[in-house]
Amino acid sequence: MRFPAISLLQRLALVGLLGLGAAQVARAQPDSHAAPDKFVQQVADETLNALKAGGGVKPGDVARVNQVVMQHILPYVDFEKTTRLSAGHYWRQATPEQQKALAEAFRGTLVRTYAGALTRVDAQTTSKTLPFRGDANADDVVVRTAISQSNGQNTSLDYRLEKTASGWKIYDLNVENIWLIQNYRNQFAQQINQSGIDGLIKALNQRNQ
């Protein structure tokens, strides 16, 4: 199956990683129990540090990019929740084994997309966390950021986070009024209606090869 909006996802991932990887350099490790806006900024700082270490990511250095994704982005993203919400009511119809396989397949898709986006991060890009409008004591919040790129283009990026026992987890992104989960929910539903949940798992795994 072809996912017709994959280019949109790549844009979401690229801008998301620009936001996470283009803040001013700092050395403190992210505190997932801090205020949500401060936590997002800290994740951005850590990612940029990793990206610039050793002279930065060289073109074609896939192993290095994957390492940055696995070590500095994955720990702060709840891929299982992203998958569950993207699948919608079909998630409840899946067996535990199918749920596990679907989450792993979708995780691979997102990691692959994120890794590809990291190679295109501009060192001159900057990220600014906008004033927090929500209740920092809430369990589900949106953190807004503004991304400025070297070509003069400015992009608004929203992160949706959930407070868990281990701290804040990012599970959705909003770029240009398009939420990542909503975008994939439509694609998942179409594929499941055509070939079932196993068909969706197979399609995602094929894209990861």
Tab-separated table of C-alpha atoms in Angstrom:
chain	number	residue	atom	x	y	z
A	1	MET	CA	0.000	0.000	0.000
A	2	ARG	CA	1.106	3.559	-0.662
A	3	PHE	CA	0.404	6.173	1.945
A	4	PRO	CA	-0.428	9.227	-0.190
A	5	ALA	CA	0.249	11.681	2.647
A	6	ILE	CA	3.711	10.339	3.489
A	7	SER	CA	5.283	13.542	2.186
A	8	LEU	CA	3.162	15.418	4.692
A	9	LEU	CA	4.388	13.148	7.484
A	10	GLN	CA	7.952	13.782	6.385
A	11	ARG	CA	7.276	17.502	6.644
A	12	LEU	CA	5.777	16.990	10.083
A	13	ALA	CA	8.784	14.993	11.178
A	14	LEU	CA	11.248	17.428	9.653
A	15	VAL	CA	9.720	20.463	11.308
A	16	GLY	CA	9.265	18.542	14.525
A	17	LEU	CA	12.914	17.621	14.579
A	18	LEU	CA	13.910	21.149	13.685
A	19	GLY	CA	11.995	22.181	16.753
A	20	LEU	CA	13.600	19.487	18.868
A	21	GLY	CA	17.056	19.927	17.403
A	22	ALA	CA	17.516	23.633	16.808
A	23	ALA	CA	17.382	25.348	20.171
A	24	GLN	CA	20.323	27.096	21.790
A	25	VAL	CA	22.927	24.679	23.104
A	26	ALA	CA	22.646	23.710	26.762
A	27	ARG	CA	24.206	20.948	28.818
A	28	ALA	CA	21.460	20.019	31.284
A	29	GLN	CA	19.743	16.680	30.722
A	30	PRO	CA	15.977	17.043	30.109
A	31	ASP	CA	13.843	16.882	33.237
A	32	SER	CA	10.606	15.133	32.266
A	33	HIS	CA	9.046	16.309	35.533
A	34	ALA	CA	9.706	19.995	34.838
A	35	ALA	CA	7.084	22.399	33.493
A	36	PRO	CA	6.013	21.106	30.039
A	37	ASP	CA	7.316	24.101	28.093
A	38	LYS	CA	10.688	23.924	29.839
A	39	PHE	CA	10.849	20.180	29.209
A	40	VAL	CA	10.291	20.631	25.457
A	41	GLN	CA	13.052	23.244	25.344
A	42	GLN	CA	15.409	20.938	27.219
A	43	VAL	CA	14.761	18.101	24.769
A	44	ALA	CA	15.554	20.520	21.953
A	45	ASP	CA	18.831	21.475	23.595
A	46	GLU	CA	19.906	17.872	24.152
A	47	THR	CA	19.150	16.890	20.569
A	48	LEU	CA	21.160	19.777	19.171
A	49	ASN	CA	24.097	18.898	21.416
A	50	ALA	CA	24.048	15.330	20.111
A	51	LEU	CA	23.695	16.503	16.528
A	52	LYS	CA	26.676	18.858	16.724
A	53	ALA	CA	28.968	16.580	18.719
A	54	GLY	CA	32.017	15.461	16.765
A	55	GLY	CA	31.482	17.978	14.010
A	56	GLY	CA	27.843	17.165	13.351
A	57	VAL	CA	26.130	14.556	11.226
A	58	LYS	CA	27.903	13.821	7.974
A	59	PRO	CA	25.851	13.185	4.808
A	60	GLY	CA	25.003	9.521	4.483
A	61	ASP	CA	25.921	8.696	8.077
A	62	VAL	CA	22.745	6.711	8.708
A	63	ALA	CA	24.137	4.905	11.738
A	64	ARG	CA	24.928	8.192	13.479
A	65	VAL	CA	21.493	9.622	12.729
A	66	ASN	CA	19.752	6.498	13.988
A	67	GLN	CA	21.823	6.688	17.152
A	68	VAL	CA	20.686	10.265	17.784
A	69	VAL	CA	17.063	9.279	17.237
A	70	MET	CA	17.256	6.262	19.523
A	71	GLN	CA	19.144	7.984	22.326
A	72	HIS	CA	17.835	11.536	22.317
A	73	ILE	CA	14.317	11.473	20.857
A	74	LEU	CA	12.770	8.055	21.438
A	75	PRO	CA	12.910	8.220	25.251
A	76	TYR	CA	10.584	11.237	25.204
A	77	VAL	CA	8.003	9.999	22.681
A	78	ASP	CA	5.104	7.665	23.491
A	79	PHE	CA	4.930	5.734	20.221
A	80	GLU	CA	2.411	3.241	21.588
A	81	LYS	CA	-0.085	5.981	22.397
A	82	THR	CA	0.514	7.609	19.022
A	83	THR	CA	-0.229	4.261	17.366
A	84	ARG	CA	-3.297	3.571	19.497
A	85	LEU	CA	-4.851	6.954	18.764
A	86	SER	CA	-3.970	6.718	15.077
A	87	ALA	CA	-5.736	3.342	14.866
A	88	GLY	CA	-8.821	4.742	16.612
A	89	HIS	CA	-11.590	2.249	17.360
A	90	TYR	CA	-9.781	-0.399	15.314
A	91	TRP	CA	-7.243	-0.652	18.138
A	92	ARG	CA	-9.854	-2.271	20.379
A	93	GLN	CA	-10.649	-4.795	17.652
A	94	ALA	CA	-7.033	-5.930	17.434
A	95	THR	CA	-5.683	-8.813	19.489
A	96	PRO	CA	-2.887	-8.057	21.970
A	97	GLU	CA	-0.453	-9.625	19.535
A	98	GLN	CA	-1.701	-7.413	16.700
A	99	GLN	CA	-1.531	-4.321	18.894
A	100	LYS	CA	2.079	-5.070	19.757
A	101	ALA	CA	2.999	-5.743	16.128
A	102	LEU	CA	1.209	-2.606	14.916
A	103	ALA	CA	2.906	-0.386	17.489
A	104	GLU	CA	6.304	-1.790	16.567
A	105	ALA	CA	5.674	-1.385	12.832
A	106	PHE	CA	4.464	2.197	13.226
A	107	ARG	CA	7.358	2.982	15.542
A	108	GLY	CA	9.710	1.850	12.811
A	109	THR	CA	7.972	4.098	10.293
A	110	LEU	CA	8.268	7.151	12.503
A	111	VAL	CA	11.871	6.482	13.502
A	112	ARG	CA	12.831	6.052	9.857
A	113	THR	CA	11.139	9.323	8.966
A	114	TYR	CA	12.714	11.154	11.886
A	115	ALA	CA	16.158	9.827	10.995
A	116	GLY	CA	15.797	11.035	7.427
A	117	ALA	CA	14.722	14.457	8.627
A	118	LEU	CA	17.686	14.836	10.967
A	119	THR	CA	20.129	14.772	8.072
A	120	ARG	CA	18.499	17.953	6.739
A	121	VAL	CA	18.590	20.029	9.913
A	122	ASP	CA	20.127	23.450	9.258
A	123	ALA	CA	22.639	24.460	11.933
A	124	GLN	CA	21.324	28.020	11.682
A	125	THR	CA	17.767	27.065	12.541
A	126	THR	CA	16.481	28.337	15.865
A	127	SER	CA	13.531	27.343	18.031
A	128	LYS	CA	11.646	29.457	20.542
A	129	THR	CA	9.111	28.124	23.015
A	130	LEU	CA	6.108	30.452	23.056
A	131	PRO	CA	4.389	31.559	26.281
A	132	PHE	CA	2.525	28.623	27.786
A	133	ARG	CA	-1.242	29.164	27.712
A	134	GLY	CA	-2.498	26.029	29.407
A	135	ASP	CA	-2.536	24.711	32.941
A	136	ALA	CA	0.921	23.353	33.742
A	137	ASN	CA	-0.694	21.108	36.362
A	138	ALA	CA	-2.899	19.386	33.775
A	139	ASP	CA	-2.135	15.847	32.625
A	140	ASP	CA	-2.511	16.628	28.899
A	141	VAL	CA	-1.074	19.847	27.478
A	142	VAL	CA	-0.010	21.547	24.262
A	143	VAL	CA	3.315	23.365	24.044
A	144	ARG	CA	3.673	25.874	21.220
A	145	THR	CA	6.955	26.730	19.548
A	146	ALA	CA	8.094	28.939	16.688
A	147	ILE	CA	10.726	27.630	14.295
A	148	SER	CA	12.932	30.064	12.346
A	149	GLN	CA	15.045	28.692	9.513
A	150	SER	CA	18.026	30.187	7.736
A	151	ASN	CA	15.963	30.757	4.584
A	152	GLY	CA	13.729	33.135	6.527
A	153	GLN	CA	10.785	30.755	6.730
A	154	ASN	CA	8.941	30.689	10.057
A	155	THR	CA	6.793	27.740	11.106
A	156	SER	CA	4.495	27.231	14.077
A	157	LEU	CA	4.776	23.839	15.725
A	158	ASP	CA	2.637	22.452	18.556
A	159	TYR	CA	3.570	19.473	20.721
A	160	ARG	CA	0.920	17.518	22.597
A	161	LEU	CA	2.234	15.871	25.754
A	162	GLU	CA	0.826	13.608	28.431
A	163	LYS	CA	1.997	13.466	32.033
A	164	THR	CA	2.905	9.901	32.952
A	165	ALA	CA	4.434	8.264	36.009
A	166	SER	CA	7.864	8.735	34.412
A	167	GLY	CA	7.203	12.340	33.403
A	168	TRP	CA	6.053	14.126	30.257
A	169	LYS	CA	5.798	12.179	26.992
A	170	ILE	CA	5.302	13.689	23.541
A	171	TYR	CA	2.701	11.832	21.500
A	172	ASP	CA	1.476	14.189	18.777
A	173	LEU	CA	2.643	17.093	16.600
A	174	ASN	CA	0.698	19.861	14.890
A	175	VAL	CA	2.218	21.613	11.882
A	176	GLU	CA	0.215	24.055	9.774
A	177	ASN	CA	-2.987	23.003	11.567
A	178	ILE	CA	-2.484	19.331	10.742
A	179	TRP	CA	-2.068	16.903	13.623
A	180	LEU	CA	0.079	13.858	12.910
A	181	ILE	CA	-2.357	11.432	14.565
A	182	GLN	CA	-5.329	12.781	12.676
A	183	ASN	CA	-3.413	12.520	9.423
A	184	TYR	CA	-2.558	8.869	10.015
A	185	ARG	CA	-5.978	7.930	11.399
A	186	ASN	CA	-7.517	8.413	7.959
A	187	GLN	CA	-4.800	6.352	6.270
A	188	PHE	CA	-4.993	3.573	8.840
A	189	ALA	CA	-8.770	3.315	8.499
A	190	GLN	CA	-8.524	3.068	4.726
A	191	GLN	CA	-5.910	0.317	4.849
A	192	ILE	CA	-7.733	-1.660	7.560
A	193	ASN	CA	-10.963	-1.536	5.587
A	194	GLN	CA	-9.107	-2.919	2.584
A	195	SER	CA	-7.010	-5.670	4.130
A	196	GLY	CA	-7.582	-5.727	7.878
A	197	ILE	CA	-5.200	-4.959	10.717
A	198	ASP	CA	-2.703	-7.561	9.522
A	199	GLY	CA	-2.702	-5.844	6.142
A	200	LEU	CA	-1.862	-2.531	7.787
A	201	ILE	CA	0.969	-4.113	9.766
A	202	LYS	CA	2.337	-5.663	6.587
A	203	ALA	CA	2.128	-2.365	4.691
A	204	LEU	CA	3.970	-0.481	7.425
A	205	ASN	CA	6.677	-3.131	7.672
A	206	GLN	CA	7.180	-3.047	3.924
A	207	ARG	CA	7.783	0.688	4.102
A	208	ASN	CA	10.379	0.131	6.821
A	209	GLN	CA	12.509	-2.189	4.684
